[in-house]
mmCIF file of C-alpha atoms in Angstrom:
data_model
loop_
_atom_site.group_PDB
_atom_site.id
_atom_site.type_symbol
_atom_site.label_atom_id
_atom_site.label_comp_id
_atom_site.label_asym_id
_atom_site.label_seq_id
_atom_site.Cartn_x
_atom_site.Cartn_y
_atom_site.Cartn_z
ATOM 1 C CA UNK A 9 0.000 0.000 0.000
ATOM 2 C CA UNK A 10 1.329 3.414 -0.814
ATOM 3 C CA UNK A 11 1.661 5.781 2.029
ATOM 4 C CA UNK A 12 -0.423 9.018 1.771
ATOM 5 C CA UNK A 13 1.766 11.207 3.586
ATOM 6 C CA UNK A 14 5.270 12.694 1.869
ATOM 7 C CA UNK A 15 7.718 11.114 4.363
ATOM 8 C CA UNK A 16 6.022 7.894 4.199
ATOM 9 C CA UNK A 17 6.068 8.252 0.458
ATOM 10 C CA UNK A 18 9.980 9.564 0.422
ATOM 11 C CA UNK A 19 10.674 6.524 2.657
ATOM 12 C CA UNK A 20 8.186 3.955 0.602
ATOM 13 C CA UNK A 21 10.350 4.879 -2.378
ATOM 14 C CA UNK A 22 13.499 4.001 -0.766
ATOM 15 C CA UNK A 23 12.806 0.664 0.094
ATOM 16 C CA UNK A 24 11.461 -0.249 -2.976
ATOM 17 C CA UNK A 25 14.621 0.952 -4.756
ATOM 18 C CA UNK A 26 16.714 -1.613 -2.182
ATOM 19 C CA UNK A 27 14.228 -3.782 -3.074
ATOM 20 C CA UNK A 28 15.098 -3.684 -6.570
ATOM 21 C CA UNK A 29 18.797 -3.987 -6.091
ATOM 22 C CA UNK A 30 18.229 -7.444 -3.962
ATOM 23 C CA UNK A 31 16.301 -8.545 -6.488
ATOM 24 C CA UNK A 32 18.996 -8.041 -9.143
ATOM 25 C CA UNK A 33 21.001 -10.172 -7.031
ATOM 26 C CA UNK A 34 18.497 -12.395 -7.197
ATOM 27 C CA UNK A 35 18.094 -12.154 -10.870
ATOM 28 C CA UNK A 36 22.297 -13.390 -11.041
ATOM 29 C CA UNK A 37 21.176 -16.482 -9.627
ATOM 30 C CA UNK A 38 18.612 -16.634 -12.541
ATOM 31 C CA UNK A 39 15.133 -17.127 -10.135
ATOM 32 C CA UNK A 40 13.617 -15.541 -13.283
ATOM 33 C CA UNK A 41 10.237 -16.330 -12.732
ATOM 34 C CA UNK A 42 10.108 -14.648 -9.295
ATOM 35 C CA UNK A 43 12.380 -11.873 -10.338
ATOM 36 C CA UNK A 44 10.219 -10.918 -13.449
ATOM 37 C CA UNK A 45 6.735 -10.884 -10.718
ATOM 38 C CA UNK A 46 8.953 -9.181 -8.151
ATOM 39 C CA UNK A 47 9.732 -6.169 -10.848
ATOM 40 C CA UNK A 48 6.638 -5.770 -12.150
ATOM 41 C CA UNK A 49 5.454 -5.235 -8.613
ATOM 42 C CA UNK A 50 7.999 -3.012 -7.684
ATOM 43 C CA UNK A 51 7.300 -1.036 -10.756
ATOM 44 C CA UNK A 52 3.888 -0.853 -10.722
ATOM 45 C CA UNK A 53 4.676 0.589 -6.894
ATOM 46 C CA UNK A 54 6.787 3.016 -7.806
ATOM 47 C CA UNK A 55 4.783 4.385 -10.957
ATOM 48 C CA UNK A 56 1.998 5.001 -8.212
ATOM 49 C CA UNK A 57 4.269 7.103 -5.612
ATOM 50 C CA UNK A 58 5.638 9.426 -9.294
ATOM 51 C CA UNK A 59 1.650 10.029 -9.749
ATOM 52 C CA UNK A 60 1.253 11.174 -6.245
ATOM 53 C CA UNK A 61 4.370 12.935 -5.971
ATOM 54 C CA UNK A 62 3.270 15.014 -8.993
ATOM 55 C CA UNK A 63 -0.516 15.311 -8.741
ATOM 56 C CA UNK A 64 -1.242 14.994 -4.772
ATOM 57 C CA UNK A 65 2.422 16.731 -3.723
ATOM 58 C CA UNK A 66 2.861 18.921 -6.287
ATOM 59 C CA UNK A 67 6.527 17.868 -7.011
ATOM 60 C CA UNK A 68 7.221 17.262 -10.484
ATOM 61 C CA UNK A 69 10.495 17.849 -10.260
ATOM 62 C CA UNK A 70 10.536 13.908 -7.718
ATOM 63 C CA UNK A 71 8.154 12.766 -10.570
ATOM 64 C CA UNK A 72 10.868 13.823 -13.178
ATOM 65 C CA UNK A 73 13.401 11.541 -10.930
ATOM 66 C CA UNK A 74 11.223 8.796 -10.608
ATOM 67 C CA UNK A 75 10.589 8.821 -14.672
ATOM 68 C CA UNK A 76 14.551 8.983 -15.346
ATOM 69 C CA UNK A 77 15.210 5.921 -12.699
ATOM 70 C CA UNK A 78 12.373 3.987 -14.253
ATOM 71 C CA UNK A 79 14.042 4.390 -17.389
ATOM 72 C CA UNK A 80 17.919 3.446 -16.282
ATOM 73 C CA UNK A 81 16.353 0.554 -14.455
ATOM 74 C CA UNK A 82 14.701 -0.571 -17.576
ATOM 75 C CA UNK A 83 17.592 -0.330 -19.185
ATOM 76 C CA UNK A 84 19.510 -1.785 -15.977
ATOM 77 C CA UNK A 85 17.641 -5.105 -16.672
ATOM 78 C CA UNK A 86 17.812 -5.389 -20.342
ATOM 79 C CA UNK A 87 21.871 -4.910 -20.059
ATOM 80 C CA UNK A 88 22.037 -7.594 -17.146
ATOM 81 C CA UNK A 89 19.643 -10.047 -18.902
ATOM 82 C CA UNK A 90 22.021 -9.802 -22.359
ATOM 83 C CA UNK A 91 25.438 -10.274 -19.500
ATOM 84 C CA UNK A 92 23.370 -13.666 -18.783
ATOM 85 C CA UNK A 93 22.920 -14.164 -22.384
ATOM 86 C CA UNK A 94 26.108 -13.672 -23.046
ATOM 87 C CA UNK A 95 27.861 -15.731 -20.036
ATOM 88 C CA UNK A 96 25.618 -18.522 -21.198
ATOM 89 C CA UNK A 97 27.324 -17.674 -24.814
ATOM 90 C CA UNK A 98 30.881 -18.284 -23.563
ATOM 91 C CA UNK A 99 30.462 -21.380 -21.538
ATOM 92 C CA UNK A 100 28.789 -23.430 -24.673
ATOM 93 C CA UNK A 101 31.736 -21.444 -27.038
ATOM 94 C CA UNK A 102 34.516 -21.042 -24.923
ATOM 95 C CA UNK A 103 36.663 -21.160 -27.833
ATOM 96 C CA UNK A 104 35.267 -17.671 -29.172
ATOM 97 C CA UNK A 105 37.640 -14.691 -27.540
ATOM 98 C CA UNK A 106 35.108 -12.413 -29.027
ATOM 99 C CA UNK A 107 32.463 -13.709 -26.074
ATOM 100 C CA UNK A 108 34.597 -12.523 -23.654
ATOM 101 C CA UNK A 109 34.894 -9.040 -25.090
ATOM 102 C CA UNK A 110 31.198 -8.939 -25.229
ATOM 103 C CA UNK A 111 31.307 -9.557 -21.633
ATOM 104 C CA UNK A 112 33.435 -6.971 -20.415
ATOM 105 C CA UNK A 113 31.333 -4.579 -23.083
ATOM 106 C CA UNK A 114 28.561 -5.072 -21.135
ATOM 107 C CA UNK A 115 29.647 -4.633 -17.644
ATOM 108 C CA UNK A 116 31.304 -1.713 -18.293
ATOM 109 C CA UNK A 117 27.783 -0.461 -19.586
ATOM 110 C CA UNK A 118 26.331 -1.961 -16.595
ATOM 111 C CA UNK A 119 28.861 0.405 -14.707
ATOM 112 C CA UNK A 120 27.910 3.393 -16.522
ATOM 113 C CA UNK A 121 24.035 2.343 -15.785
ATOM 114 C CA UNK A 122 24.796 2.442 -12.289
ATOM 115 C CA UNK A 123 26.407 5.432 -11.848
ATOM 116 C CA UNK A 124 23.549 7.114 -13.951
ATOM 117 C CA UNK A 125 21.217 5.599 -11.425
ATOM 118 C CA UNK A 126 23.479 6.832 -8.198
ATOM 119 C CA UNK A 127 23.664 10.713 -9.435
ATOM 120 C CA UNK A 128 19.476 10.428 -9.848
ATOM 121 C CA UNK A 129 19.385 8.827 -6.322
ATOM 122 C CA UNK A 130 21.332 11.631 -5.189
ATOM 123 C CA UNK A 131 19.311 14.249 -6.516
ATOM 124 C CA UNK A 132 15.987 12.587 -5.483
ATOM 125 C CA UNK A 133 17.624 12.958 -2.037
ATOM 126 C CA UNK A 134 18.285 16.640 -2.298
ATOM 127 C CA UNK A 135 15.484 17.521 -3.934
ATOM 128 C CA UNK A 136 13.314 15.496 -1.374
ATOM 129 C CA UNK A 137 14.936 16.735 1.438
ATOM 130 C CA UNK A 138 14.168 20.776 0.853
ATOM 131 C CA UNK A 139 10.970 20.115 2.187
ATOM 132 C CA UNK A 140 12.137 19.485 5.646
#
């Protein structure tokens, strides 16, 4: 259930975005199935706390955060579902060098990804936090 107040919401938020990083952990031990419900809850969540931040809170500028981390993480999962993809690649061809390349192509955008994600954390911090 979504909080209705705008600490319960700031703090809702935050524990759905640990959430989300356990259950990438989860998703490198490939518990797909529980890790494709357990996004599409959190998701579904966190869509709900951007509408309220922006209609019920008047802070568009948290919705605008919310939007741009929705996005990363999208793009989060895609990037670590093609790492599987490719690990899988490299054990059944472990005589193609180009599989490892791939591998260290994608963590490095995997890097990137996360560091996009941190500096939007950090903002939704500050910007949440001016209201205190």
């Amino acid at each position: 259930m979504v909080p209705t107040d705008f600490k319960g919401l700031i703090q809702r938020f935050y524990h759905l975005q640990s959430e989300r990083v356990e259950t990438y952990r989860l998703f490198e031990e490939q518990l797909v199935h529980e890790i494709t419900q357990a996004f599409c809850g959190i998701s579904k969540e966190v869509l709900e706390i951007k509408g309220k931040l922006h209609n019920e809170f008047d802070r568009p500028d948290l919705s605008e955060h919310i939007e741009k981390l929705q996005s990363k993480e999208k793009q989060k999962l895609e990037l670590t579902a093609k790492l599987q993809l490719a690990r899988q690649r490299a054990q059944d061809h472990p005589e193609d060098e180009g599989c490892q390349e791939k591998i260290q192509e994608i963590k490095q955008e995997i890097i990137k990804n996360k560091e996009a994600l941190s500096e939007i954390m950090q903002d939704f911090k500050y910007d949440s936090e001016e209201c205190d």
